[in-house]
PDB file of C-alpha atoms and ligand atoms in Angstrom:
ATOM      1  CA  UNK A  25      88.782  95.801  83.834  1.00  0.00           C
ATOM      2  CA  UNK A  26      87.704  97.866  80.845  1.00  0.00           C
ATOM      3  CA  UNK A  27      89.866  97.277  77.764  1.00  0.00           C
ATOM      4  CA  UNK A  28      88.829 100.527  76.113  1.00  0.00           C
ATOM      5  CA  UNK A  29      90.415 102.547  78.951  1.00  0.00           C
ATOM      6  CA  UNK A  30      93.878 101.327  77.956  1.00  0.00           C
ATOM      7  CA  UNK A  31      95.942 104.277  76.701  1.00  0.00           C
ATOM      8  CA  UNK A  32      93.392 106.921  77.742  1.00  0.00           C
ATOM      9  CA  UNK A  33      94.680 110.020  79.571  1.00  0.00           C
ATOM     10  CA  UNK A  34      93.223 110.885  82.980  1.00  0.00           C
ATOM     11  CA  UNK A  35      93.850 113.871  85.231  1.00  0.00           C
ATOM     12  CA  UNK A  36      93.035 113.194  88.898  1.00  0.00           C
ATOM     13  CA  UNK A  37      93.133 115.915  91.537  1.00  0.00           C
ATOM     14  CA  UNK A  38      94.029 115.182  95.148  1.00  0.00           C
ATOM     15  CA  UNK A  39      95.739 112.037  93.877  1.00  0.00           C
ATOM     16  CA  UNK A  40      98.176 111.572  96.753  1.00  0.00           C
ATOM     17  CA  UNK A  41      95.884 110.060  99.382  1.00  0.00           C
ATOM     18  CA  UNK A  42      92.601 108.266 100.020  1.00  0.00           C
ATOM     19  CA  UNK A  43      90.145 108.119  97.136  1.00  0.00           C
ATOM     20  CA  UNK A  44      92.385 109.994  94.683  1.00  0.00           C
ATOM     21  CA  UNK A  45      95.196 107.536  95.352  1.00  0.00           C
ATOM     22  CA  UNK A  46      92.878 104.518  94.900  1.00  0.00           C
ATOM     23  CA  UNK A  47      91.504 105.935  91.624  1.00  0.00           C
ATOM     24  CA  UNK A  48      95.028 106.675  90.371  1.00  0.00           C
ATOM     25  CA  UNK A  49      96.226 103.146  91.144  1.00  0.00           C
ATOM     26  CA  UNK A  50      93.115 101.636  89.489  1.00  0.00           C
ATOM     27  CA  UNK A  51      93.542 103.779  86.380  1.00  0.00           C
ATOM     28  CA  UNK A  52      97.230 102.797  86.191  1.00  0.00           C
ATOM     29  CA  UNK A  53      96.126  99.151  86.418  1.00  0.00           C
ATOM     30  CA  UNK A  54      93.689  99.795  83.552  1.00  0.00           C
ATOM     31  CA  UNK A  55      96.686 100.798  81.407  1.00  0.00           C
ATOM     32  CA  UNK A  56      95.777 104.473  81.417  1.00  0.00           C
ATOM     33  CA  UNK A  57      98.133 107.438  81.365  1.00  0.00           C
ATOM     34  CA  UNK A  58      97.675 109.205  84.685  1.00  0.00           C
ATOM     35  CA  UNK A  59      98.403 112.794  85.613  1.00  0.00           C
ATOM     36  CA  UNK A  60      98.080 112.940  89.385  1.00  0.00           C
ATOM     37  CA  UNK A  61      97.707 116.299  91.061  1.00  0.00           C
ATOM     38  CA  UNK A  62      98.864 116.702  94.640  1.00  0.00           C
ATOM     39  CA  UNK A  63      99.805 119.237  97.300  1.00  0.00           C
ATOM     40  CA  UNK A  64     102.423 118.483  99.952  1.00  0.00           C
ATOM     41  CA  UNK A  65     104.382 115.279  99.747  1.00  0.00           C
ATOM     42  CA  UNK A  66     103.980 112.449  97.282  1.00  0.00           C
ATOM     43  CA  UNK A  67     103.313 109.120  99.022  1.00  0.00           C
ATOM     44  CA  UNK A  68     105.635 106.178  98.395  1.00  0.00           C
ATOM     45  CA  UNK A  69     102.914 104.178  96.628  1.00  0.00           C
ATOM     46  CA  UNK A  70     102.575 106.829  93.948  1.00  0.00           C
ATOM     47  CA  UNK A  71     106.272 107.557  93.688  1.00  0.00           C
ATOM     48  CA  UNK A  72     106.773 103.782  93.187  1.00  0.00           C
ATOM     49  CA  UNK A  73     104.014 103.650  90.534  1.00  0.00           C
ATOM     50  CA  UNK A  74     105.641 106.577  88.737  1.00  0.00           C
ATOM     51  CA  UNK A  75     109.013 104.792  88.829  1.00  0.00           C
ATOM     52  CA  UNK A  76     107.437 101.544  87.599  1.00  0.00           C
ATOM     53  CA  UNK A  77     105.583 103.218  84.721  1.00  0.00           C
ATOM     54  CA  UNK A  78     107.655 106.311  83.921  1.00  0.00           C
ATOM     55  CA  UNK A  79     106.030 106.619  80.499  1.00  0.00           C
ATOM     56  CA  UNK A  80     102.462 106.477  81.863  1.00  0.00           C
ATOM     57  CA  UNK A  81     102.467 108.333  85.171  1.00  0.00           C
ATOM     58  CA  UNK A  82     103.191 111.977  85.853  1.00  0.00           C
ATOM     59  CA  UNK A  83     102.735 113.865  89.116  1.00  0.00           C
ATOM     60  CA  UNK A  84     102.147 117.588  89.249  1.00  0.00           C
ATOM     61  CA  UNK A  85     101.973 119.800  92.322  1.00  0.00           C
ATOM     62  CA  UNK A  86      98.995 122.145  91.920  1.00  0.00           C
ATOM     63  CA  UNK A  87      96.512 123.806  94.262  1.00  0.00           C
ATOM     64  CA  UNK A  88      93.075 123.166  92.720  1.00  0.00           C
ATOM     65  CA  UNK A  89      91.790 126.502  93.993  1.00  0.00           C
ATOM     66  CA  UNK A  90      94.487 128.404  92.081  1.00  0.00           C
ATOM     67  CA  UNK A  91      93.438 129.236  88.519  1.00  0.00           C
ATOM     68  CA  UNK A  92      96.951 129.454  87.089  1.00  0.00           C
ATOM     69  CA  UNK A  93      98.045 126.194  88.733  1.00  0.00           C
ATOM     70  CA  UNK A  94      95.012 124.298  87.386  1.00  0.00           C
ATOM     71  CA  UNK A  95      95.675 125.702  83.907  1.00  0.00           C
ATOM     72  CA  UNK A  96      99.256 124.487  84.354  1.00  0.00           C
ATOM     73  CA  UNK A  97      97.986 121.032  85.343  1.00  0.00           C
ATOM     74  CA  UNK A  98      95.989 120.744  82.106  1.00  0.00           C
ATOM     75  CA  UNK A  99      98.932 122.008  80.080  1.00  0.00           C
ATOM     76  CA  UNK A 100     101.260 119.434  81.661  1.00  0.00           C
ATOM     77  CA  UNK A 101      98.775 116.650  80.802  1.00  0.00           C
ATOM     78  CA  UNK A 102      98.623 117.703  77.154  1.00  0.00           C
ATOM     79  CA  UNK A 103     102.380 118.379  76.904  1.00  0.00           C
ATOM     80  CA  UNK A 104     103.160 114.985  78.449  1.00  0.00           C
ATOM     81  CA  UNK A 105     100.533 112.701  76.899  1.00  0.00           C
ATOM     82  CA  UNK A 106      99.128 114.794  74.043  1.00  0.00           C
ATOM     83  CA  UNK A 107      95.518 114.593  75.216  1.00  0.00           C
ATOM     84  CA  UNK A 108      93.000 114.489  78.070  1.00  0.00           C
ATOM     85  CA  UNK A 109      90.113 111.967  78.036  1.00  0.00           C
ATOM     86  CA  UNK A 110      88.962 111.915  81.665  1.00  0.00           C
ATOM     87  CA  UNK A 111      89.208 114.556  84.388  1.00  0.00           C
ATOM     88  CA  UNK A 112      88.454 113.563  87.980  1.00  0.00           C
ATOM     89  CA  UNK A 113      87.901 116.474  90.379  1.00  0.00           C
ATOM     90  CA  UNK A 114      88.515 114.618  93.615  1.00  0.00           C
ATOM     91  CA  UNK A 115      90.456 117.011  95.891  1.00  0.00           C
ATOM     92  CA  UNK A 116      88.463 118.120  98.899  1.00  0.00           C
ATOM     93  CA  UNK A 117      88.713 119.331 102.484  1.00  0.00           C
ATOM     94  CA  UNK A 118      86.421 119.390 105.527  1.00  0.00           C
ATOM     95  CA  UNK A 119      86.609 120.770 109.058  1.00  0.00           C
ATOM     96  CA  UNK A 120      83.881 120.743 111.703  1.00  0.00           C
ATOM     97  CA  UNK A 121      82.698 124.113 112.960  1.00  0.00           C
ATOM     98  CA  UNK A 122      79.396 125.391 114.342  1.00  0.00           C
ATOM     99  CA  UNK A 123      77.958 127.762 111.772  1.00  0.00           C
ATOM    100  CA  UNK A 124      77.441 130.610 114.239  1.00  0.00           C
ATOM    101  CA  UNK A 125      81.144 130.515 115.070  1.00  0.00           C
ATOM    102  CA  UNK A 126      82.450 129.729 111.601  1.00  0.00           C
ATOM    103  CA  UNK A 127      85.199 132.146 110.573  1.00  0.00           C
ATOM    104  CA  UNK A 128      84.615 133.455 107.058  1.00  0.00           C
ATOM    105  CA  UNK A 129      88.068 132.205 106.097  1.00  0.00           C
ATOM    106  CA  UNK A 130      87.081 128.589 107.037  1.00  0.00           C
ATOM    107  CA  UNK A 131      83.942 128.874 104.897  1.00  0.00           C
ATOM    108  CA  UNK A 132      86.036 130.293 102.018  1.00  0.00           C
ATOM    109  CA  UNK A 133      88.723 127.627 102.320  1.00  0.00           C
ATOM    110  CA  UNK A 134      86.228 124.760 101.955  1.00  0.00           C
ATOM    111  CA  UNK A 135      84.360 126.434  99.091  1.00  0.00           C
ATOM    112  CA  UNK A 136      87.648 127.397  97.392  1.00  0.00           C
ATOM    113  CA  UNK A 137      88.933 123.830  97.295  1.00  0.00           C
ATOM    114  CA  UNK A 138      85.685 121.845  97.021  1.00  0.00           C
ATOM    115  CA  UNK A 139      83.751 124.082  94.627  1.00  0.00           C
ATOM    116  CA  UNK A 140      86.167 126.483  92.896  1.00  0.00           C
ATOM    117  CA  UNK A 141      88.460 123.476  92.385  1.00  0.00           C
ATOM    118  CA  UNK A 142      85.649 121.548  90.680  1.00  0.00           C
ATOM    119  CA  UNK A 143      84.845 124.535  88.457  1.00  0.00           C
ATOM    120  CA  UNK A 144      88.469 125.229  87.517  1.00  0.00           C
ATOM    121  CA  UNK A 145      89.221 121.583  86.732  1.00  0.00           C
ATOM    122  CA  UNK A 146      85.989 121.091  84.794  1.00  0.00           C
ATOM    123  CA  UNK A 147      86.629 124.273  82.802  1.00  0.00           C
ATOM    124  CA  UNK A 148      90.084 123.041  81.739  1.00  0.00           C
ATOM    125  CA  UNK A 149      88.620 119.672  80.743  1.00  0.00           C
ATOM    126  CA  UNK A 150      85.751 121.308  78.816  1.00  0.00           C
ATOM    127  CA  UNK A 151      88.148 123.681  77.036  1.00  0.00           C
ATOM    128  CA  UNK A 152      90.209 120.727  75.879  1.00  0.00           C
ATOM    129  CA  UNK A 153      87.201 118.585  74.924  1.00  0.00           C
ATOM    130  CA  UNK A 154      85.421 121.301  72.928  1.00  0.00           C
ATOM    131  CA  UNK A 155      88.561 122.563  71.197  1.00  0.00           C
ATOM    132  CA  UNK A 156      89.432 119.037  70.082  1.00  0.00           C
ATOM    133  CA  UNK A 157      85.845 117.833  69.446  1.00  0.00           C
ATOM    134  CA  UNK A 158      86.452 115.170  72.048  1.00  0.00           C
ATOM    135  CA  UNK A 159      83.782 113.096  73.785  1.00  0.00           C
ATOM    136  CA  UNK A 160      85.534 113.350  77.136  1.00  0.00           C
ATOM    137  CA  UNK A 161      84.272 112.634  80.621  1.00  0.00           C
ATOM    138  CA  UNK A 162      84.302 114.589  83.869  1.00  0.00           C
ATOM    139  CA  UNK A 163      83.860 112.892  87.248  1.00  0.00           C
ATOM    140  CA  UNK A 164      83.283 115.126  90.266  1.00  0.00           C
ATOM    141  CA  UNK A 165      83.696 113.781  93.778  1.00  0.00           C
ATOM    142  CA  UNK A 166      80.651 114.846  95.703  1.00  0.00           C
ATOM    143  CA  UNK A 167      79.384 113.202  98.897  1.00  0.00           C
ATOM    144  CA  UNK A 168      76.231 111.818 100.460  1.00  0.00           C
ATOM    145  CA  UNK A 169      76.163 115.343 101.950  1.00  0.00           C
ATOM    146  CA  UNK A 170      74.985 116.721  98.625  1.00  0.00           C
ATOM    147  CA  UNK A 171      71.732 115.244  99.952  1.00  0.00           C
ATOM    148  CA  UNK A 172      72.069 114.655 103.716  1.00  0.00           C
ATOM    149  CA  UNK A 173      72.359 117.820 105.859  1.00  0.00           C
ATOM    150  CA  UNK A 174      75.420 117.704 108.148  1.00  0.00           C
ATOM    151  CA  UNK A 175      75.419 120.018 111.168  1.00  0.00           C
ATOM    152  CA  UNK A 176      78.811 121.666 111.846  1.00  0.00           C
ATOM    153  CA  UNK A 177      79.765 121.004 108.221  1.00  0.00           C
ATOM    154  CA  UNK A 178      77.502 123.589 106.532  1.00  0.00           C
ATOM    155  CA  UNK A 179      80.345 124.771 104.288  1.00  0.00           C
ATOM    156  CA  UNK A 180      81.141 121.199 103.225  1.00  0.00           C
ATOM    157  CA  UNK A 181      77.509 120.247 102.585  1.00  0.00           C
ATOM    158  CA  UNK A 182      76.970 123.495 100.640  1.00  0.00           C
ATOM    159  CA  UNK A 183      80.030 122.765  98.488  1.00  0.00           C
ATOM    160  CA  UNK A 184      78.817 119.256  97.675  1.00  0.00           C
ATOM    161  CA  UNK A 185      75.223 120.335  96.966  1.00  0.00           C
ATOM    162  CA  UNK A 186      76.615 122.959  94.606  1.00  0.00           C
ATOM    163  CA  UNK A 187      78.902 120.385  93.000  1.00  0.00           C
ATOM    164  CA  UNK A 188      75.873 118.269  92.141  1.00  0.00           C
ATOM    165  CA  UNK A 189      74.015 121.163  90.474  1.00  0.00           C
ATOM    166  CA  UNK A 190      77.163 122.383  88.723  1.00  0.00           C
ATOM    167  CA  UNK A 191      77.723 118.874  87.332  1.00  0.00           C
ATOM    168  CA  UNK A 192      74.114 118.506  86.146  1.00  0.00           C
ATOM    169  CA  UNK A 193      74.332 121.897  84.455  1.00  0.00           C
ATOM    170  CA  UNK A 194      77.546 121.215  82.538  1.00  0.00           C
ATOM    171  CA  UNK A 195      76.205 117.754  81.628  1.00  0.00           C
ATOM    172  CA  UNK A 196      73.205 119.421  79.972  1.00  0.00           C
ATOM    173  CA  UNK A 197      75.278 122.213  78.452  1.00  0.00           C
ATOM    174  CA  UNK A 198      77.661 119.824  76.659  1.00  0.00           C
ATOM    175  CA  UNK A 199      75.515 116.691  76.146  1.00  0.00           C
ATOM    176  CA  UNK A 200      75.025 117.389  72.436  1.00  0.00           C
ATOM    177  CA  UNK A 201      78.811 117.278  72.002  1.00  0.00           C
ATOM    178  CA  UNK A 202      79.033 113.814  73.538  1.00  0.00           C
ATOM    179  CA  UNK A 203      80.749 115.114  76.683  1.00  0.00           C
ATOM    180  CA  UNK A 204      79.596 113.422  79.902  1.00  0.00           C
ATOM    181  CA  UNK A 205      79.763 114.760  83.474  1.00  0.00           C
ATOM    182  CA  UNK A 206      78.752 112.827  86.571  1.00  0.00           C
ATOM    183  CA  UNK A 207      79.267 112.838  90.331  1.00  0.00           C
ATOM    184  CA  UNK A 208      80.289 110.063  92.653  1.00  0.00           C
ATOM    185  CA  UNK A 209      78.794 110.466  96.135  1.00  0.00           C
ATOM    186  CA  UNK A 210      80.738 108.367  98.651  1.00  0.00           C
ATOM    187  CA  UNK A 211      79.261 107.545 102.030  1.00  0.00           C
ATOM    188  CA  UNK A 212      81.683 106.806 104.882  1.00  0.00           C
ATOM    189  CA  UNK A 213      84.929 105.523 103.394  1.00  0.00           C
ATOM    190  CA  UNK A 214      88.105 104.553 105.217  1.00  0.00           C
ATOM    191  CA  UNK A 215      90.535 107.313 104.123  1.00  0.00           C
ATOM    192  CA  UNK A 216      92.799 109.843 105.878  1.00  0.00           C
ATOM    193  CA  UNK A 217      89.931 112.388 105.989  1.00  0.00           C
ATOM    194  CA  UNK A 218      88.217 110.027 108.486  1.00  0.00           C
ATOM    195  CA  UNK A 219      91.321 108.563 110.126  1.00  0.00           C
ATOM    196  CA  UNK A 220      90.790 110.207 113.529  1.00  0.00           C
ATOM    197  CA  UNK A 221      87.081 109.352 113.639  1.00  0.00           C
ATOM    198  CA  UNK A 222      87.439 105.718 112.583  1.00  0.00           C
ATOM    199  CA  UNK A 223      90.383 105.020 114.899  1.00  0.00           C
ATOM    200  CA  UNK A 224      87.977 105.535 117.798  1.00  0.00           C
ATOM    201  CA  UNK A 225      85.945 102.279 118.115  1.00  0.00           C
ATOM    202  CA  UNK A 226      82.934 104.172 119.506  1.00  0.00           C
ATOM    203  CA  UNK A 227      82.807 106.616 116.631  1.00  0.00           C
ATOM    204  CA  UNK A 228      83.411 103.839 114.116  1.00  0.00           C
ATOM    205  CA  UNK A 229      80.499 101.839 115.557  1.00  0.00           C
ATOM    206  CA  UNK A 230      78.292 104.920 115.463  1.00  0.00           C
ATOM    207  CA  UNK A 231      79.071 105.508 111.774  1.00  0.00           C
ATOM    208  CA  UNK A 232      78.555 101.817 110.976  1.00  0.00           C
ATOM    209  CA  UNK A 233      75.130 101.998 112.593  1.00  0.00           C
ATOM    210  CA  UNK A 234      74.218 104.659 109.995  1.00  0.00           C
ATOM    211  CA  UNK A 235      75.095 102.328 107.105  1.00  0.00           C
ATOM    212  CA  UNK A 236      72.363  99.770 106.304  1.00  0.00           C
ATOM    213  CA  UNK A 237      74.966  97.367 104.895  1.00  0.00           C
ATOM    214  CA  UNK A 238      76.715  97.549 108.287  1.00  0.00           C
ATOM    215  CA  UNK A 239      80.258  98.524 107.359  1.00  0.00           C
ATOM    216  CA  UNK A 240      82.224 101.532 106.152  1.00  0.00           C
ATOM    217  CA  UNK A 241      83.491 101.469 102.572  1.00  0.00           C
ATOM    218  CA  UNK A 242      86.967 100.948 101.130  1.00  0.00           C
ATOM    219  CA  UNK A 243      88.706 103.378  98.745  1.00  0.00           C
ATOM    220  CA  UNK A 244      88.558 100.607  96.114  1.00  0.00           C
ATOM    221  CA  UNK A 245      84.732 100.816  96.169  1.00  0.00           C
ATOM    222  CA  UNK A 246      85.042 104.375  94.882  1.00  0.00           C
ATOM    223  CA  UNK A 247      87.821 103.490  92.426  1.00  0.00           C
ATOM    224  CA  UNK A 248      85.495 100.838  90.938  1.00  0.00           C
ATOM    225  CA  UNK A 249      82.827 103.499  90.383  1.00  0.00           C
ATOM    226  CA  UNK A 250      85.394 105.868  88.836  1.00  0.00           C
ATOM    227  CA  UNK A 251      86.540 103.163  86.417  1.00  0.00           C
ATOM    228  CA  UNK A 252      82.943 102.349  85.454  1.00  0.00           C
ATOM    229  CA  UNK A 253      81.959 106.002  84.892  1.00  0.00           C
ATOM    230  CA  UNK A 254      85.048 106.522  82.717  1.00  0.00           C
ATOM    231  CA  UNK A 255      84.336 103.381  80.677  1.00  0.00           C
ATOM    232  CA  UNK A 256      82.186 102.856  77.581  1.00  0.00           C
ATOM    233  CA  UNK A 257      79.744 100.902  79.749  1.00  0.00           C
ATOM    234  CA  UNK A 258      78.681 104.278  81.130  1.00  0.00           C
ATOM    235  CA  UNK A 259      78.490 105.911  77.706  1.00  0.00           C
ATOM    236  CA  UNK A 260      74.764 106.782  78.083  1.00  0.00           C
ATOM    237  CA  UNK A 261      75.115 108.087  81.644  1.00  0.00           C
ATOM    238  CA  UNK A 262      75.430 111.819  82.169  1.00  0.00           C
ATOM    239  CA  UNK A 263      74.306 114.419  84.701  1.00  0.00           C
ATOM    240  CA  UNK A 264      73.720 111.902  87.448  1.00  0.00           C
ATOM    241  CA  UNK A 265      75.208 110.941  90.795  1.00  0.00           C
ATOM    242  CA  UNK A 266      76.389 107.447  91.553  1.00  0.00           C
ATOM    243  CA  UNK A 267      75.959 106.929  95.308  1.00  0.00           C
ATOM    244  CA  UNK A 268      78.511 104.506  96.732  1.00  0.00           C
ATOM    245  CA  UNK A 269      77.380 104.496 100.328  1.00  0.00           C
ATOM    246  CA  UNK A 270      76.208 101.059 101.511  1.00  0.00           C
ATOM    247  CA  UNK A 271      72.692 102.486 101.648  1.00  0.00           C
ATOM    248  CA  UNK A 272      73.468 105.509 103.846  1.00  0.00           C
ATOM    249  CA  UNK A 273      71.078 107.700 101.851  1.00  0.00           C
ATOM    250  CA  UNK A 274      68.168 105.255 102.271  1.00  0.00           C
ATOM    251  CA  UNK A 275      66.886 106.698 105.581  1.00  0.00           C
ATOM    252  CA  UNK A 276      68.559 103.982 107.735  1.00  0.00           C
ATOM    253  CA  UNK A 277      66.337 104.752 110.734  1.00  0.00           C
ATOM    254  CA  UNK A 278      63.469 103.096 108.813  1.00  0.00           C
ATOM    255  CA  UNK A 279      65.524  99.957 108.142  1.00  0.00           C
ATOM    256  CA  UNK A 280      63.713  97.485 110.369  1.00  0.00           C
ATOM    257  CA  UNK A 281      60.196  98.710 109.772  1.00  0.00           C
ATOM    258  CA  UNK A 282      60.307 101.683 112.146  1.00  0.00           C
ATOM    259  CA  UNK A 283      58.024 104.619 111.403  1.00  0.00           C
TER     260      UNK A 283
HETATM  261  P1  NAD B 258      91.810 112.754 101.736  1.00  0.00           P
HETATM  262  O1  NAD B 258      91.992 113.803 102.760  1.00  0.00           O
HETATM  263  O2  NAD B 258      92.665 111.556 101.818  1.00  0.00           O
HETATM  264  O3  NAD B 258      91.961 113.342 100.273  1.00  0.00           O
HETATM  265  C1  NAD B 258      91.798 114.673  99.923  1.00  0.00           C
HETATM  266  C2  NAD B 258      92.949 115.042  98.998  1.00  0.00           C
HETATM  267  O4  NAD B 258      92.748 116.367  98.508  1.00  0.00           O
HETATM  268  C3  NAD B 258      94.306 115.032  99.744  1.00  0.00           C
HETATM  269  O5  NAD B 258      95.238 114.302  98.977  1.00  0.00           O
HETATM  270  C4  NAD B 258      94.696 116.491  99.804  1.00  0.00           C
HETATM  271  O6  NAD B 258      96.091 116.715  99.756  1.00  0.00           O
HETATM  272  C5  NAD B 258      94.016 117.016  98.540  1.00  0.00           C
HETATM  273  N1  NAD B 258      93.838 118.469  98.589  1.00  0.00           N
HETATM  274  C6  NAD B 258      93.361 119.221  99.618  1.00  0.00           C
HETATM  275  N2  NAD B 258      93.396 120.521  99.276  1.00  0.00           N
HETATM  276  C7  NAD B 258      93.899 120.578  98.012  1.00  0.00           C
HETATM  277  C8  NAD B 258      94.179 121.628  97.120  1.00  0.00           C
HETATM  278  N3  NAD B 258      93.943 122.916  97.455  1.00  0.00           N
HETATM  279  N4  NAD B 258      94.683 121.326  95.900  1.00  0.00           N
HETATM  280  C9  NAD B 258      94.930 120.042  95.554  1.00  0.00           C
HETATM  281  N5  NAD B 258      94.688 119.007  96.360  1.00  0.00           N
HETATM  282  C10 NAD B 258      94.184 119.275  97.572  1.00  0.00           C
HETATM  283  O7  NAD B 258      90.276 112.338 101.793  1.00  0.00           O
HETATM  284  P2  NAD B 258      89.403 111.478 100.790  1.00  0.00           P
HETATM  285  O8  NAD B 258      88.409 110.779 101.602  1.00  0.00           O
HETATM  286  O9  NAD B 258      90.252 110.694  99.855  1.00  0.00           O
HETATM  287  O10 NAD B 258      88.637 112.632 100.006  1.00  0.00           O
HETATM  288  C11 NAD B 258      88.608 112.721  98.582  1.00  0.00           C
HETATM  289  C12 NAD B 258      87.297 113.364  98.159  1.00  0.00           C
HETATM  290  O11 NAD B 258      86.223 112.504  98.524  1.00  0.00           O
HETATM  291  C13 NAD B 258      86.997 114.707  98.806  1.00  0.00           C
HETATM  292  O12 NAD B 258      86.419 115.581  97.849  1.00  0.00           O
HETATM  293  C14 NAD B 258      85.979 114.357  99.883  1.00  0.00           C
HETATM  294  O13 NAD B 258      85.122 115.427 100.201  1.00  0.00           O
HETATM  295  C15 NAD B 258      85.232 113.230  99.185  1.00  0.00           C
HETATM  296  N6  NAD B 258      84.487 112.348 100.096  1.00  0.00           N
HETATM  297  C16 NAD B 258      85.134 111.500 100.931  1.00  0.00           C
HETATM  298  C17 NAD B 258      84.384 110.677 101.774  1.00  0.00           C
HETATM  299  C18 NAD B 258      85.010 109.689 102.721  1.00  0.00           C
HETATM  300  O14 NAD B 258      84.285 109.105 103.538  1.00  0.00           O
HETATM  301  N7  NAD B 258      86.301 109.462 102.677  1.00  0.00           N
HETATM  302  C19 NAD B 258      82.995 110.743 101.746  1.00  0.00           C
HETATM  303  C20 NAD B 258      82.377 111.625 100.890  1.00  0.00           C
HETATM  304  C21 NAD B 258      83.141 112.416 100.053  1.00  0.00           C
END
């Protein structure tokens, strides 16, 4: 737990499930004011948290790829809590498709949510930070696929590679104002995005064999990283990616001295 996070205001996109849900619950536990963005239905866990802490938790329905809705999300955060300290661009989508057969609209959909969403959210955070001379923090959810190519997910890998370079660029652009921007790159984590794959024991075993530590990660592993990057203990860290992947990016095929 990081005492200094108490009372800070965080906006988290894609807060209703998986990693966004885990980060929201961790930030609530840290005593933060949380504005959770979602599309679709709000899960019971979050609705309960909002009921339990009505003065600290607010949920807003907003499509991260829609400029007006993201502007509205920022406005709701400021109207409700008077400030924004941390903005987590977590919302993301993926869908397998061979590149030769990929409909343009599938490519656009993934880039719209995963990359436009990161830009639109970061821009709102930067507007607020610069206008208020605030040393705020942006955390962008990337993936090990900012680094590892992923056949049939060219749109997804492209969106995450671009997220890394976008984050490094804004980190440099605003470093002299004390604003930090970093990525978290999860490996294989047990969330709804992977539910189908990990419910099949064969596919689960195959993924585990690609993780040197031998097991897939938990959403809490990512929430821990998001709490750290938001905290003062990360105050000298900007423009980097924190890989939370059990070693997946360490060329696992070399693990036992092969090559
Ligand atoms: P998830 O499917 O549970 O979460 C994605 C969330 O984004 C959902 O709540 C969904 O409703 C929301 N979302 C989708 N489109 C949206 C839109 N247009 N506007 C607002 N919200 C929208 O999966 P997750 O694993 O929690 O994924 C969270 C992030 O982590 C994603 O960016 C994903 O690419 C990244 N990631 C996940 C893993 C993993 O193994 N789980 C690995 C690497 C990266």
